[in-house]
Amino acid sequence: MTPLLPPSPQDPGLQAAGQQPAISSARTAVTDMRATARWTIAATAAVGGLLLGGVPLAAIGKVHGAAAITLAVGGLVLAVAGVVWAIWWTGEALVPRFVTLRSLQDRDLADLRTEIAAAPEIFFGPFGPTVDALDTACRLHATVAVNLSELLVKERNEDRHAELTHRLSAARTNAANAAARRKALLDLILAWQVRAALRRARVQTLLASVIIVVGVVMFLFATDGG
Amino acid sequence: MESEETPEFGNVRVNGEGRVEHYDGTTWLLYGELPDDGPGGGMDFRAPGSDDPGES
């Protein structure tokens, strides 16, 4: 039997799919975090442009001698490297990610795993208590719905027909709810991954800022009267 | 001869009492709807100091 859920316009799960605040809020969180990353990249690029465009042009006439030129060039290279470093790491938060339930085992998601282990019913509802159990429940209820549909077509007994109709509705609801749980978990995993990337980027941007400052100071030391 | 066949995961049947049973991979169980308040009941993303989910 094919484990596919037949489409149904009256599917209660489809109706429920439009009202999942955790999904929408996780997606909103990802959007917000990626907006923060874009803002950080724009700010870094602006500062980098100012430092590397304005300062050297203003001071280039004050650099004399091989040692000073070497120091100035070294400072500029260091500052450019700092800007590129910050943009590179922050850009990681914007890179599209391939997310599966297996992604929950990523090292960055240890705290999410702890949260799930502490209260699995919040994340899996009646389809837990593990990711594997949730995945199995998705397949089980979808398969049951398909099989009930096939039985229903052949059934001529009125009582059995009513029972099968009732259980088919339950199977579709269960399948949709389990799928919604899995989707919510995938959205949560993505949000957690982006959050981890953004946190790493903050640390790396701080490090890059120090490198940029060192580079600028080197350049200024290379100029006359720097 | 349904009882002699090896059931597959997700198979369904109507028992002698007229109730639907399903095979979960190990045993036959009565089938029913599982109560679920949805994935929004208990987990949420909130910005610090925000009352609205996902607000930043």
Coordinates of C-alpha atoms in Angstrom, one line a residue:
Chain A
M1 CA 0.0 0.0 0.0
T2 CA 1.3 3.4 -0.9
P3 CA 2.1 5.5 2.2
L4 CA 0.7 8.7 0.8
L5 CA -2.1 10.8 2.2
P6 CA -4.8 11.5 -0.3
P7 CA -5.7 15.1 -0.6
S8 CA -8.9 16.2 0.9
P9 CA -10.4 19.7 0.8
Q10 CA -12.0 19.1 4.1
D11 CA -8.8 17.9 5.7
P12 CA -8.9 19.3 9.3
G13 CA -5.1 19.2 9.3
L14 CA -4.8 21.5 6.3
Q15 CA -7.1 23.9 8.1
A16 CA -5.0 23.6 11.2
A17 CA -1.8 24.2 9.2
G18 CA -2.7 27.9 8.9
Q19 CA -2.8 28.5 12.6
Q20 CA 0.5 27.4 14.1
P21 CA 2.1 30.3 16.0
A22 CA 5.3 28.4 16.8
I23 CA 6.0 27.9 13.1
S24 CA 5.2 31.4 12.2
S25 CA 7.2 32.8 15.2
A26 CA 10.2 30.6 14.4
R27 CA 10.1 31.7 10.8
T28 CA 9.7 35.3 11.9
A29 CA 12.7 34.8 14.2
V30 CA 14.8 33.6 11.3
T31 CA 13.7 36.6 9.2
D32 CA 14.6 38.9 12.1
M33 CA 18.0 37.3 12.6
R34 CA 18.8 37.4 9.0
A35 CA 17.8 41.1 8.9
T36 CA 20.3 41.6 11.8
A37 CA 23.0 39.8 9.8
R38 CA 22.3 42.0 6.7
W39 CA 22.5 45.1 8.9
T40 CA 25.8 44.0 10.4
I41 CA 27.2 43.3 6.9
A42 CA 26.1 46.7 5.7
A43 CA 27.5 48.5 8.7
T44 CA 30.8 46.6 8.4
A45 CA 31.1 47.4 4.7
A46 CA 30.3 51.0 5.4
V47 CA 33.0 51.3 8.1
G48 CA 35.4 49.4 6.0
G49 CA 34.7 51.6 3.0
L50 CA 35.3 54.7 5.2
L51 CA 38.5 53.4 6.7
L52 CA 40.0 52.0 3.6
G53 CA 38.7 54.5 1.1
G54 CA 38.8 57.8 3.0
V55 CA 41.8 57.5 5.3
P56 CA 44.4 56.2 2.8
L57 CA 43.4 58.8 0.2
A58 CA 43.7 61.6 2.7
A59 CA 47.1 60.3 4.0
I60 CA 48.7 58.7 1.0
G61 CA 50.9 61.8 0.4
K62 CA 52.4 61.5 3.9
V63 CA 53.9 58.0 3.4
H64 CA 57.6 58.2 2.6
G65 CA 60.3 55.6 2.6
A66 CA 60.3 51.8 2.0
A67 CA 59.7 50.9 5.7
A68 CA 56.7 53.3 5.9
I69 CA 55.2 52.1 2.7
T70 CA 55.5 48.5 3.9
L71 CA 53.9 49.4 7.2
A72 CA 51.1 51.3 5.4
V73 CA 50.4 48.5 2.9
G74 CA 50.6 46.0 5.7
G75 CA 48.1 48.0 7.8
L76 CA 45.7 48.3 4.8
V77 CA 45.9 44.6 4.1
L78 CA 45.2 43.8 7.7
A79 CA 42.2 46.2 7.8
V80 CA 40.8 44.8 4.6
A81 CA 41.2 41.3 6.0
G82 CA 39.3 42.3 9.1
V83 CA 36.4 43.6 7.0
V84 CA 36.3 40.5 4.8
W85 CA 36.5 38.3 7.9
A86 CA 33.5 40.0 9.5
I87 CA 31.4 39.9 6.4
W88 CA 32.3 36.3 5.7
W89 CA 31.3 35.1 9.1
T90 CA 28.1 37.2 9.2
G91 CA 27.2 36.0 5.8
E92 CA 27.0 32.5 7.2
A93 CA 23.7 33.4 8.9
L94 CA 22.3 34.3 5.4
V95 CA 23.4 31.1 3.6
P96 CA 20.4 28.8 2.9
R97 CA 20.5 25.6 4.9
F98 CA 19.5 22.0 4.2
V99 CA 17.5 21.0 7.3
T100 CA 16.3 17.5 8.2
L101 CA 15.3 16.0 11.6
R102 CA 18.8 14.5 11.7
S103 CA 20.1 18.1 11.8
L104 CA 18.9 18.1 15.4
Q105 CA 22.1 16.1 16.2
D106 CA 24.3 19.0 15.1
R107 CA 26.8 20.2 17.7
D108 CA 25.3 23.7 17.7
L109 CA 21.9 22.4 18.7
A110 CA 22.9 20.8 22.0
D111 CA 20.8 23.3 24.0
L112 CA 17.8 22.6 21.9
R113 CA 18.2 18.9 22.4
T114 CA 18.4 19.5 26.1
E115 CA 15.1 21.5 26.0
I116 CA 13.4 18.7 24.0
A117 CA 14.7 16.1 26.4
A118 CA 13.4 18.0 29.4
A119 CA 9.8 18.3 28.0
P120 CA 9.3 16.2 24.9
E121 CA 5.5 16.5 25.0
I122 CA 5.8 20.2 24.2
F123 CA 7.6 19.4 20.9
F124 CA 6.1 16.1 19.9
G125 CA 2.6 16.3 21.4
P126 CA 1.1 12.8 21.4
F127 CA 3.5 11.6 18.6
G128 CA 6.7 11.4 20.8
P129 CA 8.7 11.1 22.8
T130 CA 11.6 11.1 20.2
V131 CA 12.3 12.4 16.7
D132 CA 12.2 8.9 15.4
A133 CA 8.8 8.3 17.0
L134 CA 7.5 11.5 15.4
D135 CA 8.8 10.5 12.0
T136 CA 7.2 7.0 12.4
A137 CA 3.9 8.6 13.5
C138 CA 3.9 10.7 10.4
R139 CA 4.2 7.6 8.2
L140 CA 1.8 5.5 10.3
H141 CA -1.1 7.9 10.2
A142 CA -0.6 8.8 6.6
T143 CA -0.6 5.1 5.7
V144 CA -3.6 4.3 7.9
A145 CA -5.5 7.1 6.1
V146 CA -4.7 5.7 2.7
N147 CA -5.6 2.2 3.8
L148 CA -8.9 3.4 5.3
S149 CA -9.8 5.2 2.1
E150 CA -9.3 2.0 0.1
L151 CA -11.4 0.0 2.6
L152 CA -14.1 2.6 2.6
V153 CA -14.6 2.4 -1.2
K154 CA -15.2 -1.3 -1.0
E155 CA -17.4 -1.3 2.1
R156 CA -21.2 -1.8 1.6
N157 CA -22.3 -2.4 5.3
E158 CA -23.7 0.8 6.6
D159 CA -22.4 0.5 10.1
R160 CA -18.9 -0.4 9.0
H161 CA -19.0 2.4 6.5
A162 CA -19.8 4.9 9.2
E163 CA -17.1 3.6 11.4
L164 CA -14.5 3.7 8.6
T165 CA -15.6 7.3 7.7
H166 CA -15.2 8.4 11.2
R167 CA -11.8 6.8 11.6
L168 CA -10.6 8.1 8.3
S169 CA -11.4 11.6 9.5
A170 CA -9.4 10.8 12.7
A171 CA -6.5 9.4 10.6
R172 CA -6.3 12.5 8.4
T173 CA -6.4 14.7 11.5
N174 CA -3.6 12.6 13.1
A175 CA -1.5 12.6 10.0
A176 CA -1.9 16.4 9.5
N177 CA -1.1 17.1 13.2
A178 CA 2.0 14.8 13.1
A179 CA 3.2 16.5 9.9
A180 CA 2.6 19.9 11.5
R181 CA 4.7 18.9 14.5
R182 CA 7.5 17.7 12.2
K183 CA 7.3 20.9 10.2
A184 CA 7.4 23.0 13.4
L185 CA 10.4 21.1 14.6
L186 CA 12.2 21.6 11.3
D187 CA 11.5 25.4 11.5
L188 CA 12.8 25.4 15.1
I189 CA 15.9 23.6 14.0
L190 CA 16.5 26.1 11.3
A191 CA 16.0 29.0 13.7
W192 CA 18.4 27.5 16.1
Q193 CA 21.0 27.0 13.4
V194 CA 20.7 30.6 12.3
R195 CA 20.9 31.8 15.9
A196 CA 24.1 29.8 16.4
A197 CA 25.6 31.2 13.2
L198 CA 24.7 34.7 14.2
R199 CA 26.2 34.3 17.7
R200 CA 29.5 33.0 16.1
A201 CA 29.4 35.9 13.7
R202 CA 29.1 38.4 16.6
V203 CA 32.3 37.0 18.2
Q204 CA 34.1 36.9 14.9
T205 CA 33.0 40.5 14.1
L206 CA 34.4 41.7 17.4
L207 CA 37.7 39.9 16.5
A208 CA 37.6 41.5 13.1
S209 CA 37.0 44.9 14.6
V210 CA 40.2 44.6 16.6
I211 CA 42.1 43.5 13.5
I212 CA 40.7 46.5 11.5
V213 CA 41.8 48.9 14.3
V214 CA 45.3 47.4 14.4
G215 CA 45.5 47.8 10.6
V216 CA 44.4 51.4 10.7
V217 CA 46.8 52.2 13.5
M218 CA 49.7 50.6 11.5
F219 CA 48.7 52.8 8.6
L220 CA 48.6 55.9 10.7
F221 CA 52.0 55.1 12.2
A222 CA 53.4 54.9 8.7
T223 CA 52.4 58.4 7.8
D224 CA 54.5 61.5 8.7
G225 CA 53.4 62.7 12.1
G226 CA 51.1 59.7 12.5
Chain B
M1 CA -7.7 -15.4 5.5
E2 CA -6.7 -12.1 7.0
S3 CA -5.4 -13.6 10.3
E4 CA -2.8 -15.8 8.4
E5 CA -1.3 -12.9 6.5
T6 CA 1.6 -11.0 7.9
P7 CA 0.3 -7.5 8.5
E8 CA 2.3 -4.5 7.2
F9 CA 2.9 -1.3 9.1
G10 CA -0.2 0.8 8.9
N11 CA -2.6 -1.9 7.8
V12 CA -6.2 -1.5 9.0
R13 CA -9.1 -3.9 9.6
V14 CA -12.5 -3.8 11.2
N15 CA -12.6 -6.2 14.2
G16 CA -15.5 -8.4 15.4
E17 CA -17.0 -5.5 17.3
G18 CA -17.1 -3.3 14.3
R19 CA -14.2 -1.1 15.5
V20 CA -11.3 -0.1 13.3
E21 CA -7.9 -1.4 14.3
H22 CA -4.5 -0.6 12.9
Y23 CA -1.2 -2.4 12.9
D24 CA 1.6 -0.3 14.3
G25 CA 4.4 -2.7 13.3
T26 CA 4.2 -4.9 16.4
T27 CA 0.5 -5.3 17.3
W28 CA -3.1 -4.5 16.4
L29 CA -4.5 -1.5 18.2
L30 CA -7.8 0.3 18.2
Y31 CA -7.6 3.4 16.1
G32 CA -8.7 6.8 17.3
E33 CA -7.9 10.5 17.0
L34 CA -5.0 11.7 19.2
P35 CA -5.7 14.9 21.1
D36 CA -3.2 17.5 20.0
D37 CA -3.3 21.3 20.7
G38 CA -0.8 21.9 17.9
P39 CA 2.9 22.9 17.9
G40 CA 2.1 26.3 19.2
G41 CA 1.1 25.1 22.6
G42 CA 4.2 25.4 24.8
M43 CA 7.0 26.6 22.5
D44 CA 7.6 30.0 21.1
F45 CA 10.2 32.5 19.9
R46 CA 10.1 35.8 21.6
A47 CA 12.4 38.8 21.5
P48 CA 13.6 39.9 24.9
G49 CA 11.0 42.2 26.5
S50 CA 8.4 41.4 23.8
D51 CA 4.8 40.2 24.5
D52 CA 4.2 39.2 20.8
P53 CA 5.7 36.0 19.4
G54 CA 8.5 36.6 17.1
E55 CA 8.5 40.3 17.6
S56 CA 11.9 42.0 17.4

